[in-house]
PDB file of C-alpha atoms in Angstrom:
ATOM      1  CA  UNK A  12       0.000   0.000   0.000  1.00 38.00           C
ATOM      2  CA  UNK A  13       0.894   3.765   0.120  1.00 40.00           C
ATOM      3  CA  UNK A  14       2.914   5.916   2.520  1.00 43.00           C
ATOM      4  CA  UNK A  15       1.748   9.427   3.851  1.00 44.00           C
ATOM      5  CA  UNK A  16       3.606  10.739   0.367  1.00 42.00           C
ATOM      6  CA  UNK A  17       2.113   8.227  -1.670  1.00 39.00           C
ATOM      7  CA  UNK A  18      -1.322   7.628  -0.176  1.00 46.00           C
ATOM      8  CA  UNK A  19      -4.060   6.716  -2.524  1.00 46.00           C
ATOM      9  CA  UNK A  20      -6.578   9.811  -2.730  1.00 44.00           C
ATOM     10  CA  UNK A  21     -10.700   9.778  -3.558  1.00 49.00           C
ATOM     11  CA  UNK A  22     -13.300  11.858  -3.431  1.00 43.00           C
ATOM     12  CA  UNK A  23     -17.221  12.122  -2.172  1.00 43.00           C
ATOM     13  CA  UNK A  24     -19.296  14.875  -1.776  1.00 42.00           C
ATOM     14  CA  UNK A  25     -19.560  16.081   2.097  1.00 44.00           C
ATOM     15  CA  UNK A  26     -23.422  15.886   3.812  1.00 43.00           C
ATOM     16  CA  UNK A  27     -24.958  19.208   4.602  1.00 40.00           C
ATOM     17  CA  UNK A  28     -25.277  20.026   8.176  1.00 37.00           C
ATOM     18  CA  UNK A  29     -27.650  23.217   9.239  1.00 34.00           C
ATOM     19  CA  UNK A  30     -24.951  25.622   8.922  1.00 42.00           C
ATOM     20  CA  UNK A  31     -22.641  24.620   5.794  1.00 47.00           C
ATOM     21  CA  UNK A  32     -23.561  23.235   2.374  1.00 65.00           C
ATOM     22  CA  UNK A  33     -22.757  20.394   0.732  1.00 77.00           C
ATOM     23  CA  UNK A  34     -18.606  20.505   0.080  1.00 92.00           C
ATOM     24  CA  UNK A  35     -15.870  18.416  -1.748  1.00 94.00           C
ATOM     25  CA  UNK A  36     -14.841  15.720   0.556  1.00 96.00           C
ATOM     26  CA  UNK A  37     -11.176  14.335  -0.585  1.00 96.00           C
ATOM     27  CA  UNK A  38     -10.474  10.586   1.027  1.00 97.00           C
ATOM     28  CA  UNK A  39      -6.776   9.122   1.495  1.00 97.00           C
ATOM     29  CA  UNK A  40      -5.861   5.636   2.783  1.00 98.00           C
ATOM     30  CA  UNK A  41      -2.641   5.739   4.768  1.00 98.00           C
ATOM     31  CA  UNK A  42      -0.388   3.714   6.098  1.00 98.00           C
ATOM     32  CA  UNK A  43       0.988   4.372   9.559  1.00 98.00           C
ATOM     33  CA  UNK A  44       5.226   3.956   9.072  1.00 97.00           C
ATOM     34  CA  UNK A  45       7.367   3.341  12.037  1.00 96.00           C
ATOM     35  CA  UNK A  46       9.064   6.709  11.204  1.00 97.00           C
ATOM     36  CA  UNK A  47       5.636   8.077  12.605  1.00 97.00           C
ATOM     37  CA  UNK A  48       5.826   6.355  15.946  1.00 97.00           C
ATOM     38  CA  UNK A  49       7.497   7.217  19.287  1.00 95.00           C
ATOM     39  CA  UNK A  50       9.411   4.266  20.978  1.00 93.00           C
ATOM     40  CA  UNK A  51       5.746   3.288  22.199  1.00 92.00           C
ATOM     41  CA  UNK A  52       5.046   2.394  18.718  1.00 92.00           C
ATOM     42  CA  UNK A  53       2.110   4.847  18.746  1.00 96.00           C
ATOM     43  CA  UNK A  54       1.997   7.831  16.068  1.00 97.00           C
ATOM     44  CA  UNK A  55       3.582  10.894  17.717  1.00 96.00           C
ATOM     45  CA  UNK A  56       1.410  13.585  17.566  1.00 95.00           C
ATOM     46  CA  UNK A  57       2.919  16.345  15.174  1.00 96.00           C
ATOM     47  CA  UNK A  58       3.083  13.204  12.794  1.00 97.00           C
ATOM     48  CA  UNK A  59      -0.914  13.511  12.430  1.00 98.00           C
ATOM     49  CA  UNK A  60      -0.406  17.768  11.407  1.00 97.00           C
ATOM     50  CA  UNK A  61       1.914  16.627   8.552  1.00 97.00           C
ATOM     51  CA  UNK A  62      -0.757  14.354   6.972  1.00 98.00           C
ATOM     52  CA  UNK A  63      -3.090  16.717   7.932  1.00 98.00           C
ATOM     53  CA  UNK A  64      -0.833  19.311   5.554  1.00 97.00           C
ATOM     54  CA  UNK A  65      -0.851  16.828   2.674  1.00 97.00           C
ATOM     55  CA  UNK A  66      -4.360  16.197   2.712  1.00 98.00           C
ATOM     56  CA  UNK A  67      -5.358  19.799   2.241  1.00 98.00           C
ATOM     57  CA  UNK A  68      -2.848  20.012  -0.801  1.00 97.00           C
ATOM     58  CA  UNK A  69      -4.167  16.785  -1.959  1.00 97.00           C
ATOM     59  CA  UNK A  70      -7.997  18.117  -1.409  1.00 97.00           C
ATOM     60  CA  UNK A  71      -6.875  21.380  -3.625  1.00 97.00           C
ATOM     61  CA  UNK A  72      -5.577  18.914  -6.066  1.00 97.00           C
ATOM     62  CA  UNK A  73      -8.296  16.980  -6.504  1.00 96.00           C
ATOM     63  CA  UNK A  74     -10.598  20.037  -7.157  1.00 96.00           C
ATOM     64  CA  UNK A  75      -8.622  21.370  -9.320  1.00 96.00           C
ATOM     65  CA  UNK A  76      -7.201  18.848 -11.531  1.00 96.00           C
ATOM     66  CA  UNK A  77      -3.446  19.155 -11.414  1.00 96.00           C
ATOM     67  CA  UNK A  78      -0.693  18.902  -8.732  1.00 96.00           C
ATOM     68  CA  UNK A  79       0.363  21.576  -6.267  1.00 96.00           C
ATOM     69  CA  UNK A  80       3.073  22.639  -8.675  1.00 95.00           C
ATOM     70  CA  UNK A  81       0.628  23.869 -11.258  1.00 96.00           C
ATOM     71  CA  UNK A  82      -1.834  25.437  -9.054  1.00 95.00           C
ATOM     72  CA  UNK A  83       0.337  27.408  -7.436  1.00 93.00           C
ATOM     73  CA  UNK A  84       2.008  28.460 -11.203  1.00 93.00           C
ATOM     74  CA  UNK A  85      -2.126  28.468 -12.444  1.00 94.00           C
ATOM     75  CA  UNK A  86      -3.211  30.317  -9.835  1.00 92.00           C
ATOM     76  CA  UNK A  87      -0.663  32.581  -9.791  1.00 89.00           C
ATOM     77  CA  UNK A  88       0.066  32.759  -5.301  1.00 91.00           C
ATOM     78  CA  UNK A  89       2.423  31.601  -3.074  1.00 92.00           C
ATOM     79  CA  UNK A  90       0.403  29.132  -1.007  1.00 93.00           C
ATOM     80  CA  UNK A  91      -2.013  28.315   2.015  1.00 95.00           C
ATOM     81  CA  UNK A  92      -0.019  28.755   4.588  1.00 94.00           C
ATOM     82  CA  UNK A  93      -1.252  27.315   8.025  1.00 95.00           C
ATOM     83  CA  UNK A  94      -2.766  29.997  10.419  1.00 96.00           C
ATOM     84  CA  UNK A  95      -4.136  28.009  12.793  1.00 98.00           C
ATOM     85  CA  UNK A  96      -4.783  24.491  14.284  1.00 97.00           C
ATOM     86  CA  UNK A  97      -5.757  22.144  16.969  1.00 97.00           C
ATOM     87  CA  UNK A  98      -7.115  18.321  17.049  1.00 97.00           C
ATOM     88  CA  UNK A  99      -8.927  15.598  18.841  1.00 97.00           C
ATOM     89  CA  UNK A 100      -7.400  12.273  19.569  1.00 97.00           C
ATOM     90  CA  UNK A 101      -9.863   9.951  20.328  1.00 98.00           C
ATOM     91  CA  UNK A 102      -7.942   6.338  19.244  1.00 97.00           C
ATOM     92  CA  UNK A 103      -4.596   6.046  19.552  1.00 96.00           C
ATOM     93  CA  UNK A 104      -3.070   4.601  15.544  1.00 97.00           C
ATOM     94  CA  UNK A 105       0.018   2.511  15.490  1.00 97.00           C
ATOM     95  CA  UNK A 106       2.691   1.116  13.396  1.00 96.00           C
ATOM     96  CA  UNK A 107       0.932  -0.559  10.865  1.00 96.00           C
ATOM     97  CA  UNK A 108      -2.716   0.565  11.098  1.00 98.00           C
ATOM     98  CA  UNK A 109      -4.357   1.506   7.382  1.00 98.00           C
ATOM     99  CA  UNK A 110      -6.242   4.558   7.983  1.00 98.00           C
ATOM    100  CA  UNK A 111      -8.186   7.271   5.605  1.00 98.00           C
ATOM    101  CA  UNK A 112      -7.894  10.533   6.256  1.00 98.00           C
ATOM    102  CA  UNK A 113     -11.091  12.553   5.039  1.00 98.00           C
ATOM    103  CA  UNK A 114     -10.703  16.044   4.347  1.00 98.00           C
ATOM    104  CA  UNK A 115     -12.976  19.098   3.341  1.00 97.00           C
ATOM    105  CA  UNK A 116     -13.214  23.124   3.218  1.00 97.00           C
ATOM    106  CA  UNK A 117     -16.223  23.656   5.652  1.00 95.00           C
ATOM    107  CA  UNK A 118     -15.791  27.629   5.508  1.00 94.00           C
ATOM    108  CA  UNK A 119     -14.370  29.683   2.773  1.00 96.00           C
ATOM    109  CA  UNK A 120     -14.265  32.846   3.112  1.00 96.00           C
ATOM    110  CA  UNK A 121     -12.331  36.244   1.093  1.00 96.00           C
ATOM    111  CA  UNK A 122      -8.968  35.448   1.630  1.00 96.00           C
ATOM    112  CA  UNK A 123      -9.208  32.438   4.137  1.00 97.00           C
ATOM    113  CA  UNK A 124     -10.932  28.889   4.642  1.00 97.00           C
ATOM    114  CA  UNK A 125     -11.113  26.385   7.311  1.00 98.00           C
ATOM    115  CA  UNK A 126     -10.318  22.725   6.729  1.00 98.00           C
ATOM    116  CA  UNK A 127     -12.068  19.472   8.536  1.00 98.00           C
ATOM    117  CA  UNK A 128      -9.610  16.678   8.536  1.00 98.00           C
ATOM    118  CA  UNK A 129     -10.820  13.261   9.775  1.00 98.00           C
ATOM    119  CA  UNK A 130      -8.684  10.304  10.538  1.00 98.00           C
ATOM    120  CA  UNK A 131     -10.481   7.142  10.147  1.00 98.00           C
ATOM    121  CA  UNK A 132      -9.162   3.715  11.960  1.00 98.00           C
ATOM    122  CA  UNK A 133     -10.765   0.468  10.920  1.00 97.00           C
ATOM    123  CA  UNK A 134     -14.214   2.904  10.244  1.00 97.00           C
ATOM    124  CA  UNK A 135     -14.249   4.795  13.936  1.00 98.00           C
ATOM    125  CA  UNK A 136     -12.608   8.481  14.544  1.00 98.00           C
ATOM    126  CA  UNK A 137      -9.550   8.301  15.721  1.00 98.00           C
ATOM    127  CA  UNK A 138      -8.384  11.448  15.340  1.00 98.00           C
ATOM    128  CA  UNK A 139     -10.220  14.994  14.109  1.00 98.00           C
ATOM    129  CA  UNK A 140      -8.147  18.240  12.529  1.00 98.00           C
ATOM    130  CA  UNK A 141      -8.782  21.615  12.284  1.00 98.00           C
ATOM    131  CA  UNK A 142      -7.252  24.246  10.258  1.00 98.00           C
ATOM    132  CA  UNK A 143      -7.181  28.001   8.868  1.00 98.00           C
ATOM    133  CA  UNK A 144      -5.381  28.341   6.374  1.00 98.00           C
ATOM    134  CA  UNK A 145      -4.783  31.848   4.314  1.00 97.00           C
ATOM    135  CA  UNK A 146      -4.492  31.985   0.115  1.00 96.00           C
ATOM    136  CA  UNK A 147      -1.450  34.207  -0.184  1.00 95.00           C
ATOM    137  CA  UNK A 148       0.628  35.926  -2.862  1.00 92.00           C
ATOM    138  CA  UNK A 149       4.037  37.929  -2.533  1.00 86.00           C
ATOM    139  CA  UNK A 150       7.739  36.062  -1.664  1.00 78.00           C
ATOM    140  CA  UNK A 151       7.996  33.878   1.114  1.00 75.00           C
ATOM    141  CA  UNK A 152      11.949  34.414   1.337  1.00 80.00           C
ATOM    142  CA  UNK A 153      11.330  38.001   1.222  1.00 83.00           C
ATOM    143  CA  UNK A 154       9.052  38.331   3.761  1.00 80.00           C
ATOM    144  CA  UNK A 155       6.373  39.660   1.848  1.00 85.00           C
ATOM    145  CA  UNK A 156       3.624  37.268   1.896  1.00 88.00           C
ATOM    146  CA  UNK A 157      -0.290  38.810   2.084  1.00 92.00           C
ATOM    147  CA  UNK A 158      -3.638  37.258   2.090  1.00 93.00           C
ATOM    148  CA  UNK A 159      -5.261  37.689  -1.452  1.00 94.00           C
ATOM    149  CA  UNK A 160      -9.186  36.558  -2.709  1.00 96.00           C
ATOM    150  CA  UNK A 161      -9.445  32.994  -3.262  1.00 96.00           C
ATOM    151  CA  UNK A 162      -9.986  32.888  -6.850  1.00 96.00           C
ATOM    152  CA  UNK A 163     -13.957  32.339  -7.638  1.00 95.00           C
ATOM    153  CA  UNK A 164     -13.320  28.811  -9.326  1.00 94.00           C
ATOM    154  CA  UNK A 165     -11.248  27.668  -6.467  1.00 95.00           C
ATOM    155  CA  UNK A 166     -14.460  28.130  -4.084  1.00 95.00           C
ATOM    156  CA  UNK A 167     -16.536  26.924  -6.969  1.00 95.00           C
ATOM    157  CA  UNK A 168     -14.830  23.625  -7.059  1.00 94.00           C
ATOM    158  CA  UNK A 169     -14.633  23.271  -3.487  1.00 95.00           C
ATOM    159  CA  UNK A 170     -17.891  23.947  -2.849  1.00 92.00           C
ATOM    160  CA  UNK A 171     -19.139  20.781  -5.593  1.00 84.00           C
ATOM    161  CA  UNK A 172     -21.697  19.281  -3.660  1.00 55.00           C
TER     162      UNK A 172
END
């Protein structure tokens, strides 16, 4: 099977709740590597916020069409950097386990959305992520990145329900 670099993506179409519509849902299997583990042999923590990472830039891909490479060159900014986070863990994932990580924008907003990430161990939560994340433009090395508008088709193909 796949690694966290390699995993194996899908896609469904996330259920409306009260307060958000219907939204691209983007599904990876994973499998847990012992690079991931502490000597316990259970995944240590900041190990879950780098799949979390890949998952949004595999979400983007997926509603796009094409790679991170060529968005960022398509869409003409410098990425989506991380702005804030936090998590749940409910089941503890070990070396070995096969898990899917399913991921959606639940808020999009100007310049910013909010990403749902949930980790998935033999069909129970294990673990839940939460991000902001801001669509920016300028040089990162310079130090002059800046939130710009999410292009309209972005949030139209995220928002595919």
């Amino acid at each position: 099977r796949s690694s966290a670099s390699t995993a194996r993506c899908g896609w469904r179409r996330a259920e409306p709740t009260a307060r958000t519509k219907r939204m691209l849902v983007n599904s990876r299997a994973v499998r847990i590597e012992w690079g991931d583990c502490d000597p316990a042999g259970i995944v240590y923590y900041p190990r879950y916020f780098a799949f979390f990472d890949a998952s949004t830039s595999a979400l983007l891909e997926r509603a796009l069409g094409m790679t991170k490479h060529h968005y960022l060159q398509a869409y003409d900014f410098s990425g989506h950097p991380l702005v804030n986070a936090r998590s749940r863990f409910l089941i503890p994932t070990r070396f070995g386990d096969d898990v899917t990580i399913e991921t959606t924008a639940t808020d999009l907003r100007r310049s910013s959305f909010d990403v749902h990430h949930r980790l998935l161990k033999n069909g129970a939560l294990a673990v839940e992520g939460f991000e902001t994340r801001v669509w920016v433009t300028g040089d990162p090395a310079k130090g002059t990145m800046k939130g710009a508008p999410i292009p309209p088709a972005v949030i139209e193909r995220l928002s595919k329900g």
